[in-house]
XYZ file of C-alpha atoms in Angstrom:
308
model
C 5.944 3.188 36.884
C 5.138 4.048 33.037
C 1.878 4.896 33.257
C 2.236 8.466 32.980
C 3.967 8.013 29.830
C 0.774 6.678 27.937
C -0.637 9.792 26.809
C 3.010 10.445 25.413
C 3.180 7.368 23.419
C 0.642 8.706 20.398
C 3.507 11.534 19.902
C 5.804 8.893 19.772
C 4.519 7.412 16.923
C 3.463 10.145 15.172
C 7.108 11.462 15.211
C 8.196 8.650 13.935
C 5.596 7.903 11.246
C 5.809 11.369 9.915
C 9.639 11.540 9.963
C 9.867 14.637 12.000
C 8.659 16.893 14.476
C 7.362 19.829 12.596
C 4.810 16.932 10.914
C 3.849 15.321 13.597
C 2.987 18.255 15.203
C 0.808 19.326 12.290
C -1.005 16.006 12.534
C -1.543 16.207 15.864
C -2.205 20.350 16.650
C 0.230 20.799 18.990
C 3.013 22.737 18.386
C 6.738 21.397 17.595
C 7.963 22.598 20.764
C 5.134 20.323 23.126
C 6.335 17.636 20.727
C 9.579 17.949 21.353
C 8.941 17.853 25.476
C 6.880 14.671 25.240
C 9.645 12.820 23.210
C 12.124 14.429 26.014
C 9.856 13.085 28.787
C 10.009 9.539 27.459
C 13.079 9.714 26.807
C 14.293 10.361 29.933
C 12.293 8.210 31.653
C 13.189 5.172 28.917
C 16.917 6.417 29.407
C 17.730 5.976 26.310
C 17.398 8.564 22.835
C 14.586 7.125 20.764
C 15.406 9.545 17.766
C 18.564 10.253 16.328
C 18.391 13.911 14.981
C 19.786 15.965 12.403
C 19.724 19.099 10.534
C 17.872 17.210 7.932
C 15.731 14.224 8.928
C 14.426 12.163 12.252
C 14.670 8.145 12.410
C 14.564 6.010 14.896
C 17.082 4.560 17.241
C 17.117 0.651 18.169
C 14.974 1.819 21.312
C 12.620 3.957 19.066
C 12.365 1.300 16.720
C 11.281 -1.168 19.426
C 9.240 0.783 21.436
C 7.401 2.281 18.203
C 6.846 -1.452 17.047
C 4.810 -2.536 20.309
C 3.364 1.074 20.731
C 1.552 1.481 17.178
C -0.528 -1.636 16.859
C -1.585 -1.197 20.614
C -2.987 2.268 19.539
C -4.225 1.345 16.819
C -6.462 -1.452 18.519
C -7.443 0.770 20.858
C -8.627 3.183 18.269
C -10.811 0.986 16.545
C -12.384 -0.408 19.310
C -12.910 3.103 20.729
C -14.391 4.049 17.106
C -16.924 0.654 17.539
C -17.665 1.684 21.364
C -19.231 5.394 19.994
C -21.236 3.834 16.858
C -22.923 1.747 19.178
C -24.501 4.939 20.579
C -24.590 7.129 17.369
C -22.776 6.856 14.048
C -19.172 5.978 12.676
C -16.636 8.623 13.509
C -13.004 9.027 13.777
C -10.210 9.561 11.423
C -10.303 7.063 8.751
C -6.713 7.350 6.528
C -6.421 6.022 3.465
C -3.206 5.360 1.345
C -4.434 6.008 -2.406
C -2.022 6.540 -5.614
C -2.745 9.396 -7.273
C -4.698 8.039 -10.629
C -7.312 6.419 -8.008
C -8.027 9.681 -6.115
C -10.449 11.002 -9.005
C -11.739 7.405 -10.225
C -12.624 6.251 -6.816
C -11.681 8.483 -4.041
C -13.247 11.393 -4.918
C -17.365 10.441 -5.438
C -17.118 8.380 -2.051
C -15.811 11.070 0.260
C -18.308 13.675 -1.278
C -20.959 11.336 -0.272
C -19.540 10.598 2.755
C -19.254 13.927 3.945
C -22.947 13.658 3.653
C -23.960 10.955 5.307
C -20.930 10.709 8.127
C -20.234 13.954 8.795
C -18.378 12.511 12.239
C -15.962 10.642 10.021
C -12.511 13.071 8.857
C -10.964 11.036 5.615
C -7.377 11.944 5.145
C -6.452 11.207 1.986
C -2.284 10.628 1.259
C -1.760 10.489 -2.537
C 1.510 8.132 -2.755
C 2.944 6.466 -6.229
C 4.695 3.777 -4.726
C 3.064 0.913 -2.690
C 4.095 1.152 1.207
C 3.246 -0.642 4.395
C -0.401 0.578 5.188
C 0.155 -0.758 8.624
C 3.543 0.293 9.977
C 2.344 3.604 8.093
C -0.816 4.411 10.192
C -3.365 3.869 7.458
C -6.158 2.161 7.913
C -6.323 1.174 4.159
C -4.857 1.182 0.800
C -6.289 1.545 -2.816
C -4.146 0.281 -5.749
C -4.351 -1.534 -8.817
C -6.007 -5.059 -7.866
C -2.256 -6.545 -9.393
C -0.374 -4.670 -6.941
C -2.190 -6.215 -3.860
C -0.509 -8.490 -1.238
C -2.596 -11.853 -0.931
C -2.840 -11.704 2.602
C -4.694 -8.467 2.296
C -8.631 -8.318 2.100
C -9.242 -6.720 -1.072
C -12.795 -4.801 -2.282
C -13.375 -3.952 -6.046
C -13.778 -0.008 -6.228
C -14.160 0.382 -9.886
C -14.646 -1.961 -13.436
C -11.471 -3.435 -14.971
C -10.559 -0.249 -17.575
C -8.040 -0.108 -20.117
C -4.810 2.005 -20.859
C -4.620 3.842 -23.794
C -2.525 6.126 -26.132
C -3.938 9.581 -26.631
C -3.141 12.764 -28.555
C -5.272 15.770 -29.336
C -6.488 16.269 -33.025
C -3.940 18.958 -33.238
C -1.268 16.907 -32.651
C -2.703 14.427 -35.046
C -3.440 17.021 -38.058
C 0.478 18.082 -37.513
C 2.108 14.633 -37.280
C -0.014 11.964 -38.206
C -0.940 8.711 -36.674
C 1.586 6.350 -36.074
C 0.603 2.872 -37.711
C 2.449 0.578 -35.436
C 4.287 0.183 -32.284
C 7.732 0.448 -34.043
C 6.044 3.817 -35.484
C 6.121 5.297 -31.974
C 9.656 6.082 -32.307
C 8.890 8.799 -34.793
C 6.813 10.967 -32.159
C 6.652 12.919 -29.119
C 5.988 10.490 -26.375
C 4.992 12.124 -23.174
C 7.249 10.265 -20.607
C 6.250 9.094 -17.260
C 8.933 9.097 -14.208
C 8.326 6.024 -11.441
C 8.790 8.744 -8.272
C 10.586 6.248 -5.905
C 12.768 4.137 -7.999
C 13.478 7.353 -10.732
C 13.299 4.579 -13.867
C 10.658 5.886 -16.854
C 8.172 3.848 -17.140
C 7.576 1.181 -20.414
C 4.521 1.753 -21.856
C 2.808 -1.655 -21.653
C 1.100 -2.673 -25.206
C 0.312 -5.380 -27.064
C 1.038 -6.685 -29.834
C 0.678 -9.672 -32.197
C -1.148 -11.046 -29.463
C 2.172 -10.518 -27.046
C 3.126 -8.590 -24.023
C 5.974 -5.802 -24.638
C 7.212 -2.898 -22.734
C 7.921 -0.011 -25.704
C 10.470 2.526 -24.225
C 9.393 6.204 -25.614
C 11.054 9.716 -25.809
C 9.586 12.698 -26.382
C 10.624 16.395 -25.027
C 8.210 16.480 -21.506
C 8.323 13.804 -18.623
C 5.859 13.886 -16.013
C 5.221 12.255 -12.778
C 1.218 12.329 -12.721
C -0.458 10.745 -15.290
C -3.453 13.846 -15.476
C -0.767 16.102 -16.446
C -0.101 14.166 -19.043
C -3.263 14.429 -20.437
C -3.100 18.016 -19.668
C -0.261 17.986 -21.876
C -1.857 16.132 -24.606
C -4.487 18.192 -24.462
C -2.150 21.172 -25.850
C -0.963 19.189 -28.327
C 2.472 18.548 -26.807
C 2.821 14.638 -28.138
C 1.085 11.345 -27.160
C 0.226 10.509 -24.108
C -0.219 6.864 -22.089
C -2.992 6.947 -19.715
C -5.904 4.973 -17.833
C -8.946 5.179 -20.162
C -11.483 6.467 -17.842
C -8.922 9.537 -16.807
C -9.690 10.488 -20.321
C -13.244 9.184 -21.486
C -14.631 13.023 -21.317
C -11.866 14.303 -23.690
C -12.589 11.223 -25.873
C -16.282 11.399 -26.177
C -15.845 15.294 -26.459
C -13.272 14.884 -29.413
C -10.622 16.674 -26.834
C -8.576 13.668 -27.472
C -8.395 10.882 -30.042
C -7.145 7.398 -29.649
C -4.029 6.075 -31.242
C -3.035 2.333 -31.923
C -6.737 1.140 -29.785
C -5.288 -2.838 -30.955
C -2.274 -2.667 -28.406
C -4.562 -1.360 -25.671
C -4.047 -3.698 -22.578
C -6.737 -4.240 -19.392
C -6.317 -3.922 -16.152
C -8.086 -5.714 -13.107
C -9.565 -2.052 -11.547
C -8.825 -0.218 -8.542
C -9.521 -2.074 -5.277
C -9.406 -0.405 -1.770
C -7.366 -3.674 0.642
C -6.794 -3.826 4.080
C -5.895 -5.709 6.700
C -8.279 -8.473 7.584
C -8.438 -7.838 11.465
C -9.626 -4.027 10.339
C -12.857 -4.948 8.682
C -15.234 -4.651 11.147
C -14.476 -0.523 12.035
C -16.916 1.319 11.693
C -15.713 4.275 9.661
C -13.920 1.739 7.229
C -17.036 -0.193 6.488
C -19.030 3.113 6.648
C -16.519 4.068 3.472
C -16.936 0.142 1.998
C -20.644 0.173 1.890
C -20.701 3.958 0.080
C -18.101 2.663 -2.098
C -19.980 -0.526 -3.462
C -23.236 1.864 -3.403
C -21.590 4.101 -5.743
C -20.132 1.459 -7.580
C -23.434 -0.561 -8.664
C -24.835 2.667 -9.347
C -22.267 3.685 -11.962
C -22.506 0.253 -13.520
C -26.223 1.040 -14.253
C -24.792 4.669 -15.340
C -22.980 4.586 -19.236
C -19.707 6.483 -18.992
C -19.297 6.816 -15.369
C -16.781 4.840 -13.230
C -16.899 5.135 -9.535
């Protein structure tokens, strides 16, 4: 009785991941008005609205919710075994999406797709740069790459890069104008570039240490930012000092670009790890991007000054 409503299920889903009509019809090249028919025809057929619409934003009704719930994984199963079906023949391919936050796009997203573009041509990488950590699954990704802290346990987890360090910069300018500042305390006394969390809106502590303790210094300054390479972009002009990942700014610093304030309260972090869930580590595209991403790893571990 449904089974001409399949091939309208992947709009379905789409709408709903995407949050709208005009998006999932970009992600899927149709146009919003064949979008719009498919959700009718299910709809109808359903009888019941699976979208509640307004002017301003698409969610999902009690019926959308539930049909979306036992529609996506289905796809999604269906996808990867489709994707493990073709390499058996010939080489990964598909669309392999990937949930990155923004400071891991250049340390670790970045070399691997440039190499992968090489050697899997057949494999399309969308990359969505997100700050906060969402469900990779009920989202449609097929992995996620955070800070290894930030990681749910139940997820498989694979190191992308070294544990690296954050760091206070400023540019010599700034230095030669206001000085150094000799302690954490001494941070009040300068232009702290500011750092807004994007879904909860709070500024972000800087994390230091000090007499061999954990704090969480609150800073002002006259510029807040939202990505941390603007901030070094700012610091870079001279605006004030800036808190960033080390390796984000390791060519400034060697180049003398950028100078390091207070190096004692530098803390470490564990690295950037790409995680996933368990049951998708055998597709093909996603190992094809694990493999290239330990490759390039190992070989910037036998490179000085590189991180993958």
């Amino acid at each position: 009785m449904y089974r001409d409503l399949l091939t309208h299920l992947p709009v379905i889903v789409a709408v709903a991941r995407r949050g709208g009509f005009a998006l999932a019809a970009a992600e899927l090249g149709m146009s919003p008005s064949a979008v719009s028919h498919a959700v009718r025809i299910v709809e109808e057929r359903i009888g019941q609205p699976l979208f509640a619409r307004t002017t301003r934003s698409v969610s999902l009704t009690e019926a959308g919710k539930a049909l979306v719930e036992t529609a996506a994984p289905a796809l999604q199963d269906i996808a990867e075994r489709m994707d493990r079906i073709r390499s058996v023949k010939g080489r990964p391919s598909g669309l392999l999406r990937i949930n990155a936050s923004n400071i891991a796009i250049p340390l670790a997203v970045t070399p691997v797709v440039a190499a992968m573009a090489e050697r899997y041509p057949e494999v399309t990488v969308e990359v969505f740069a997100d700050q906060g950590l969402v469900d990779i699954v009920g989202e449609g990704f097929d992995a996620g790459i955070r800070l290894g802290e930030m990681i749910a346990q139940d997820m498989v987890a694979v190191r992308l890069t070294p544990p690296f360090s954050v760091v206070i910069v400023a540019s010599p300018a700034y230095v030669g104008r206001h000085g150094r500042p000799s302690s954490v305390a001494d941070l009040a006394n300068h232009n702290c570039i500011g750092y807004r969390l994007v879904r909860s809106g709070a500024l972000y502590r800087w994390d230091l240490i000090e007499d061999g303790k954990d704090i969480a210094m609150e800073t002002r300054g006259s510029v807040v930012v939202t990505d941390s390479l603007a901030a070094i972009d700012l610091a870079l002009a001279g605006v004030g000092l800036a808190y960033v990942f080390e390796p984000l700014a390791r060519a400034d610093l060697a180049a003398g670009r950028l100078v390091q304030v207070l190096p004692q309260t530098a803390i470490e972090e564990p690295g950037l790890f790409l995680y996933f869930p368990r049951r998708a580590s055998m597709a093909p595209k996603l190992r094809a991007f694990i493999d290239t991403a330990q490759e390039i790893g190992r070989a910037s571990l036998r490179t000085p000054g590189r991180v993958a």
